[in-house]
Amino acid sequence: MKNKRKTLLFLQDILSAIERIESYIGVGKEEFFNTPSLQDGTLFRLQTIGEAVNQLPDELKQQHPEIPWRDIVDFRNLLAHVYWKIDLNTVWSILEPGGDLTALKQVVTKIINDFPSD
């Protein structure tokens, strides 16, 4: 076990962060690009997602190979450690409806809904 914190809590953290990001980007691309506080909040939540993904058990991630789990963690590391290379166009492509964040939300929601109760 990677962490004593329960897997379900990390999954809920991911879903919560996605929902917060959705509330930030609902203003549209132009407003997002022109509002540093929206960018900061979004980048923080993307880091949160990456850290929570890193804490998920490998077995769970292997059951859902359609999600690029390693890429999510790597992107978190880029945001945290190589922040000067952040490209907002790349970030926006992840955030766009129907993009990577949407796919992650769908899978995480399904995992949570199917999660066995203790």
mmCIF file with all atom_site columns, C-alpha atoms in Angstrom:
data_model
loop_
_atom_site.group_PDB
_atom_site.id
_atom_site.type_symbol
_atom_site.label_atom_id
_atom_site.label_alt_id
_atom_site.label_comp_id
_atom_site.label_asym_id
_atom_site.label_entity_id
_atom_site.label_seq_id
_atom_site.pdbx_PDB_ins_code
_atom_site.Cartn_x
_atom_site.Cartn_y
_atom_site.Cartn_z
_atom_site.occupancy
_atom_site.B_iso_or_equiv
_atom_site.pdbx_formal_charge
_atom_site.auth_seq_id
_atom_site.auth_comp_id
_atom_site.auth_asym_id
_atom_site.auth_atom_id
_atom_site.pdbx_PDB_model_num
ATOM 1   C CA . MET A 1 1   ? 0.000   0.000  0.000   1.00 0.00 ? 1   MET A CA 1
ATOM 2   C CA . LYS A 1 2   ? 1.423   3.373  -1.028  1.00 0.00 ? 2   LYS A CA 1
ATOM 3   C CA . ASN A 1 3   ? -0.315  5.387  1.622   1.00 0.00 ? 3   ASN A CA 1
ATOM 4   C CA . LYS A 1 4   ? -2.490  4.781  4.623   1.00 0.00 ? 4   LYS A CA 1
ATOM 5   C CA . ARG A 1 5   ? -5.051  7.228  3.313   1.00 0.00 ? 5   ARG A CA 1
ATOM 6   C CA . LYS A 1 6   ? -7.878  5.397  1.629   1.00 0.00 ? 6   LYS A CA 1
ATOM 7   C CA . THR A 1 7   ? -7.998  5.138  -2.142  1.00 0.00 ? 7   THR A CA 1
ATOM 8   C CA . LEU A 1 8   ? -11.553 6.434  -2.242  1.00 0.00 ? 8   LEU A CA 1
ATOM 9   C CA . LEU A 1 9   ? -10.454 9.709  -0.633  1.00 0.00 ? 9   LEU A CA 1
ATOM 10  C CA . PHE A 1 10  ? -7.808  10.258 -3.326  1.00 0.00 ? 10  PHE A CA 1
ATOM 11  C CA . LEU A 1 11  ? -10.389 9.546  -6.015  1.00 0.00 ? 11  LEU A CA 1
ATOM 12  C CA . GLN A 1 12  ? -12.749 12.062 -4.408  1.00 0.00 ? 12  GLN A CA 1
ATOM 13  C CA . ASP A 1 13  ? -9.896  14.600 -4.301  1.00 0.00 ? 13  ASP A CA 1
ATOM 14  C CA . ILE A 1 14  ? -9.388  14.115 -8.042  1.00 0.00 ? 14  ILE A CA 1
ATOM 15  C CA . LEU A 1 15  ? -13.081 14.560 -8.783  1.00 0.00 ? 15  LEU A CA 1
ATOM 16  C CA . SER A 1 16  ? -13.330 17.606 -6.540  1.00 0.00 ? 16  SER A CA 1
ATOM 17  C CA . ALA A 1 17  ? -10.300 19.213 -8.216  1.00 0.00 ? 17  ALA A CA 1
ATOM 18  C CA . ILE A 1 18  ? -11.791 18.575 -11.658 1.00 0.00 ? 18  ILE A CA 1
ATOM 19  C CA . GLU A 1 19  ? -15.076 20.168 -10.619 1.00 0.00 ? 19  GLU A CA 1
ATOM 20  C CA . ARG A 1 20  ? -13.217 23.212 -9.262  1.00 0.00 ? 20  ARG A CA 1
ATOM 21  C CA . ILE A 1 21  ? -11.294 23.518 -12.527 1.00 0.00 ? 21  ILE A CA 1
ATOM 22  C CA . GLU A 1 22  ? -14.551 23.305 -14.466 1.00 0.00 ? 22  GLU A CA 1
ATOM 23  C CA . SER A 1 23  ? -15.903 26.196 -12.407 1.00 0.00 ? 23  SER A CA 1
ATOM 24  C CA . TYR A 1 24  ? -12.783 28.248 -13.186 1.00 0.00 ? 24  TYR A CA 1
ATOM 25  C CA . ILE A 1 25  ? -12.736 27.659 -16.933 1.00 0.00 ? 25  ILE A CA 1
ATOM 26  C CA . GLY A 1 26  ? -16.449 28.142 -17.487 1.00 0.00 ? 26  GLY A CA 1
ATOM 27  C CA . VAL A 1 27  ? -15.626 31.765 -18.308 1.00 0.00 ? 27  VAL A CA 1
ATOM 28  C CA . GLY A 1 28  ? -14.004 30.655 -21.557 1.00 0.00 ? 28  GLY A CA 1
ATOM 29  C CA . LYS A 1 29  ? -10.539 30.578 -23.044 1.00 0.00 ? 29  LYS A CA 1
ATOM 30  C CA . GLU A 1 30  ? -10.035 34.316 -23.485 1.00 0.00 ? 30  GLU A CA 1
ATOM 31  C CA . GLU A 1 31  ? -10.983 35.127 -19.900 1.00 0.00 ? 31  GLU A CA 1
ATOM 32  C CA . PHE A 1 32  ? -8.832  32.234 -18.644 1.00 0.00 ? 32  PHE A CA 1
ATOM 33  C CA . PHE A 1 33  ? -5.810  33.512 -20.592 1.00 0.00 ? 33  PHE A CA 1
ATOM 34  C CA . ASN A 1 34  ? -6.334  37.036 -19.267 1.00 0.00 ? 34  ASN A CA 1
ATOM 35  C CA . THR A 1 35  ? -6.926  36.194 -15.602 1.00 0.00 ? 35  THR A CA 1
ATOM 36  C CA . PRO A 1 36  ? -3.852  35.092 -13.641 1.00 0.00 ? 36  PRO A CA 1
ATOM 37  C CA . SER A 1 37  ? -5.924  34.065 -10.621 1.00 0.00 ? 37  SER A CA 1
ATOM 38  C CA . LEU A 1 38  ? -7.920  31.599 -12.758 1.00 0.00 ? 38  LEU A CA 1
ATOM 39  C CA . GLN A 1 39  ? -4.667  30.225 -14.136 1.00 0.00 ? 39  GLN A CA 1
ATOM 40  C CA . ASP A 1 40  ? -3.172  29.906 -10.643 1.00 0.00 ? 40  ASP A CA 1
ATOM 41  C CA . GLY A 1 41  ? -6.209  28.110 -9.264  1.00 0.00 ? 41  GLY A CA 1
ATOM 42  C CA . THR A 1 42  ? -6.331  25.770 -12.238 1.00 0.00 ? 42  THR A CA 1
ATOM 43  C CA . LEU A 1 43  ? -2.631  24.941 -12.107 1.00 0.00 ? 43  LEU A CA 1
ATOM 44  C CA . PHE A 1 44  ? -2.864  24.247 -8.378  1.00 0.00 ? 44  PHE A CA 1
ATOM 45  C CA . ARG A 1 45  ? -5.805  21.892 -8.925  1.00 0.00 ? 45  ARG A CA 1
ATOM 46  C CA . LEU A 1 46  ? -3.927  20.124 -11.739 1.00 0.00 ? 46  LEU A CA 1
ATOM 47  C CA . GLN A 1 47  ? -1.057  19.593 -9.305  1.00 0.00 ? 47  GLN A CA 1
ATOM 48  C CA . THR A 1 48  ? -3.523  18.230 -6.760  1.00 0.00 ? 48  THR A CA 1
ATOM 49  C CA . ILE A 1 49  ? -4.859  15.798 -9.358  1.00 0.00 ? 49  ILE A CA 1
ATOM 50  C CA . GLY A 1 50  ? -1.357  14.635 -10.231 1.00 0.00 ? 50  GLY A CA 1
ATOM 51  C CA . GLU A 1 51  ? -0.417  14.085 -6.610  1.00 0.00 ? 51  GLU A CA 1
ATOM 52  C CA . ALA A 1 52  ? -3.633  12.188 -5.881  1.00 0.00 ? 52  ALA A CA 1
ATOM 53  C CA . VAL A 1 53  ? -3.132  10.028 -8.988  1.00 0.00 ? 53  VAL A CA 1
ATOM 54  C CA . ASN A 1 54  ? 0.383   9.252  -7.776  1.00 0.00 ? 54  ASN A CA 1
ATOM 55  C CA . GLN A 1 55  ? -1.114  7.885  -4.555  1.00 0.00 ? 55  GLN A CA 1
ATOM 56  C CA . LEU A 1 56  ? -3.567  5.528  -6.270  1.00 0.00 ? 56  LEU A CA 1
ATOM 57  C CA . PRO A 1 57  ? -2.717  1.823  -6.200  1.00 0.00 ? 57  PRO A CA 1
ATOM 58  C CA . ASP A 1 58  ? -1.071  0.476  -9.342  1.00 0.00 ? 58  ASP A CA 1
ATOM 59  C CA . GLU A 1 59  ? -3.706  -2.251 -9.554  1.00 0.00 ? 59  GLU A CA 1
ATOM 60  C CA . LEU A 1 60  ? -6.472  0.334  -9.914  1.00 0.00 ? 60  LEU A CA 1
ATOM 61  C CA . LYS A 1 61  ? -4.572  2.228  -12.600 1.00 0.00 ? 61  LYS A CA 1
ATOM 62  C CA . GLN A 1 62  ? -3.876  -0.997 -14.495 1.00 0.00 ? 62  GLN A CA 1
ATOM 63  C CA . GLN A 1 63  ? -7.621  -1.663 -14.604 1.00 0.00 ? 63  GLN A CA 1
ATOM 64  C CA . HIS A 1 64  ? -8.078  1.606  -16.521 1.00 0.00 ? 64  HIS A CA 1
ATOM 65  C CA . PRO A 1 65  ? -5.334  1.783  -19.156 1.00 0.00 ? 65  PRO A CA 1
ATOM 66  C CA . GLU A 1 66  ? -7.392  4.285  -21.160 1.00 0.00 ? 66  GLU A CA 1
ATOM 67  C CA . ILE A 1 67  ? -6.184  6.977  -18.760 1.00 0.00 ? 67  ILE A CA 1
ATOM 68  C CA . PRO A 1 68  ? -2.551  8.089  -19.129 1.00 0.00 ? 68  PRO A CA 1
ATOM 69  C CA . TRP A 1 69  ? -1.853  7.921  -15.380 1.00 0.00 ? 69  TRP A CA 1
ATOM 70  C CA . ARG A 1 70  ? 1.930   8.328  -15.738 1.00 0.00 ? 70  ARG A CA 1
ATOM 71  C CA . ASP A 1 71  ? 1.453   11.399 -17.949 1.00 0.00 ? 71  ASP A CA 1
ATOM 72  C CA . ILE A 1 72  ? -0.783  12.972 -15.304 1.00 0.00 ? 72  ILE A CA 1
ATOM 73  C CA . VAL A 1 73  ? 1.890   12.507 -12.633 1.00 0.00 ? 73  VAL A CA 1
ATOM 74  C CA . ASP A 1 74  ? 4.606   13.736 -14.999 1.00 0.00 ? 74  ASP A CA 1
ATOM 75  C CA . PHE A 1 75  ? 2.548   16.838 -15.794 1.00 0.00 ? 75  PHE A CA 1
ATOM 76  C CA . ARG A 1 76  ? 2.151   17.494 -12.067 1.00 0.00 ? 76  ARG A CA 1
ATOM 77  C CA . ASN A 1 77  ? 5.924   17.295 -11.711 1.00 0.00 ? 77  ASN A CA 1
ATOM 78  C CA . LEU A 1 78  ? 6.366   19.748 -14.560 1.00 0.00 ? 78  LEU A CA 1
ATOM 79  C CA . LEU A 1 79  ? 3.918   22.169 -12.949 1.00 0.00 ? 79  LEU A CA 1
ATOM 80  C CA . ALA A 1 80  ? 5.656   21.904 -9.582  1.00 0.00 ? 80  ALA A CA 1
ATOM 81  C CA . HIS A 1 81  ? 9.307   21.739 -10.609 1.00 0.00 ? 81  HIS A CA 1
ATOM 82  C CA . VAL A 1 82  ? 9.677   23.161 -14.120 1.00 0.00 ? 82  VAL A CA 1
ATOM 83  C CA . TYR A 1 83  ? 6.999   25.834 -13.846 1.00 0.00 ? 83  TYR A CA 1
ATOM 84  C CA . TRP A 1 84  ? 8.746   28.200 -16.247 1.00 0.00 ? 84  TRP A CA 1
ATOM 85  C CA . LYS A 1 85  ? 7.998   25.782 -19.108 1.00 0.00 ? 85  LYS A CA 1
ATOM 86  C CA . ILE A 1 86  ? 4.234   25.848 -18.594 1.00 0.00 ? 86  ILE A CA 1
ATOM 87  C CA . ASP A 1 87  ? 2.442   26.606 -21.849 1.00 0.00 ? 87  ASP A CA 1
ATOM 88  C CA . LEU A 1 88  ? -1.115  27.847 -21.323 1.00 0.00 ? 88  LEU A CA 1
ATOM 89  C CA . ASN A 1 89  ? -2.150  26.579 -24.759 1.00 0.00 ? 89  ASN A CA 1
ATOM 90  C CA . THR A 1 90  ? -1.138  23.062 -23.682 1.00 0.00 ? 90  THR A CA 1
ATOM 91  C CA . VAL A 1 91  ? -2.959  23.521 -20.383 1.00 0.00 ? 91  VAL A CA 1
ATOM 92  C CA . TRP A 1 92  ? -6.084  24.715 -22.186 1.00 0.00 ? 92  TRP A CA 1
ATOM 93  C CA . SER A 1 93  ? -6.022  21.698 -24.524 1.00 0.00 ? 93  SER A CA 1
ATOM 94  C CA . ILE A 1 94  ? -6.199  19.464 -21.436 1.00 0.00 ? 94  ILE A CA 1
ATOM 95  C CA . LEU A 1 95  ? -9.064  21.495 -19.993 1.00 0.00 ? 95  LEU A CA 1
ATOM 96  C CA . GLU A 1 96  ? -11.276 21.824 -23.068 1.00 0.00 ? 96  GLU A CA 1
ATOM 97  C CA . PRO A 1 97  ? -14.625 20.031 -22.918 1.00 0.00 ? 97  PRO A CA 1
ATOM 98  C CA . GLY A 1 98  ? -14.190 16.587 -24.401 1.00 0.00 ? 98  GLY A CA 1
ATOM 99  C CA . GLY A 1 99  ? -10.456 16.657 -23.650 1.00 0.00 ? 99  GLY A CA 1
ATOM 100 C CA . ASP A 1 100 ? -8.249  14.767 -21.250 1.00 0.00 ? 100 ASP A CA 1
ATOM 101 C CA . LEU A 1 101 ? -9.844  16.230 -18.134 1.00 0.00 ? 101 LEU A CA 1
ATOM 102 C CA . THR A 1 102 ? -13.297 15.150 -19.304 1.00 0.00 ? 102 THR A CA 1
ATOM 103 C CA . ALA A 1 103 ? -12.083 11.585 -19.867 1.00 0.00 ? 103 ALA A CA 1
ATOM 104 C CA . LEU A 1 104 ? -10.441 11.503 -16.445 1.00 0.00 ? 104 LEU A CA 1
ATOM 105 C CA . LYS A 1 105 ? -13.619 12.775 -14.806 1.00 0.00 ? 105 LYS A CA 1
ATOM 106 C CA . GLN A 1 106 ? -15.716 10.083 -16.480 1.00 0.00 ? 106 GLN A CA 1
ATOM 107 C CA . VAL A 1 107 ? -13.391 7.272  -15.396 1.00 0.00 ? 107 VAL A CA 1
ATOM 108 C CA . VAL A 1 108 ? -12.916 8.555  -11.844 1.00 0.00 ? 108 VAL A CA 1
ATOM 109 C CA . THR A 1 109 ? -16.670 9.027  -11.442 1.00 0.00 ? 109 THR A CA 1
ATOM 110 C CA . LYS A 1 110 ? -17.252 5.450  -12.606 1.00 0.00 ? 110 LYS A CA 1
ATOM 111 C CA . ILE A 1 111 ? -14.586 4.097  -10.237 1.00 0.00 ? 111 ILE A CA 1
ATOM 112 C CA . ILE A 1 112 ? -16.100 6.007  -7.319  1.00 0.00 ? 112 ILE A CA 1
ATOM 113 C CA . ASN A 1 113 ? -19.615 4.813  -8.178  1.00 0.00 ? 113 ASN A CA 1
ATOM 114 C CA . ASP A 1 114 ? -18.416 1.205  -8.440  1.00 0.00 ? 114 ASP A CA 1
ATOM 115 C CA . PHE A 1 115 ? -16.163 1.416  -5.392  1.00 0.00 ? 115 PHE A CA 1
ATOM 116 C CA . PRO A 1 116 ? -16.929 -1.304 -2.857  1.00 0.00 ? 116 PRO A CA 1
ATOM 117 C CA . SER A 1 117 ? -18.258 -0.021 0.422   1.00 0.00 ? 117 SER A CA 1
ATOM 118 C CA . ASP A 1 118 ? -16.373 -1.014 3.562   1.00 0.00 ? 118 ASP A CA 1
#
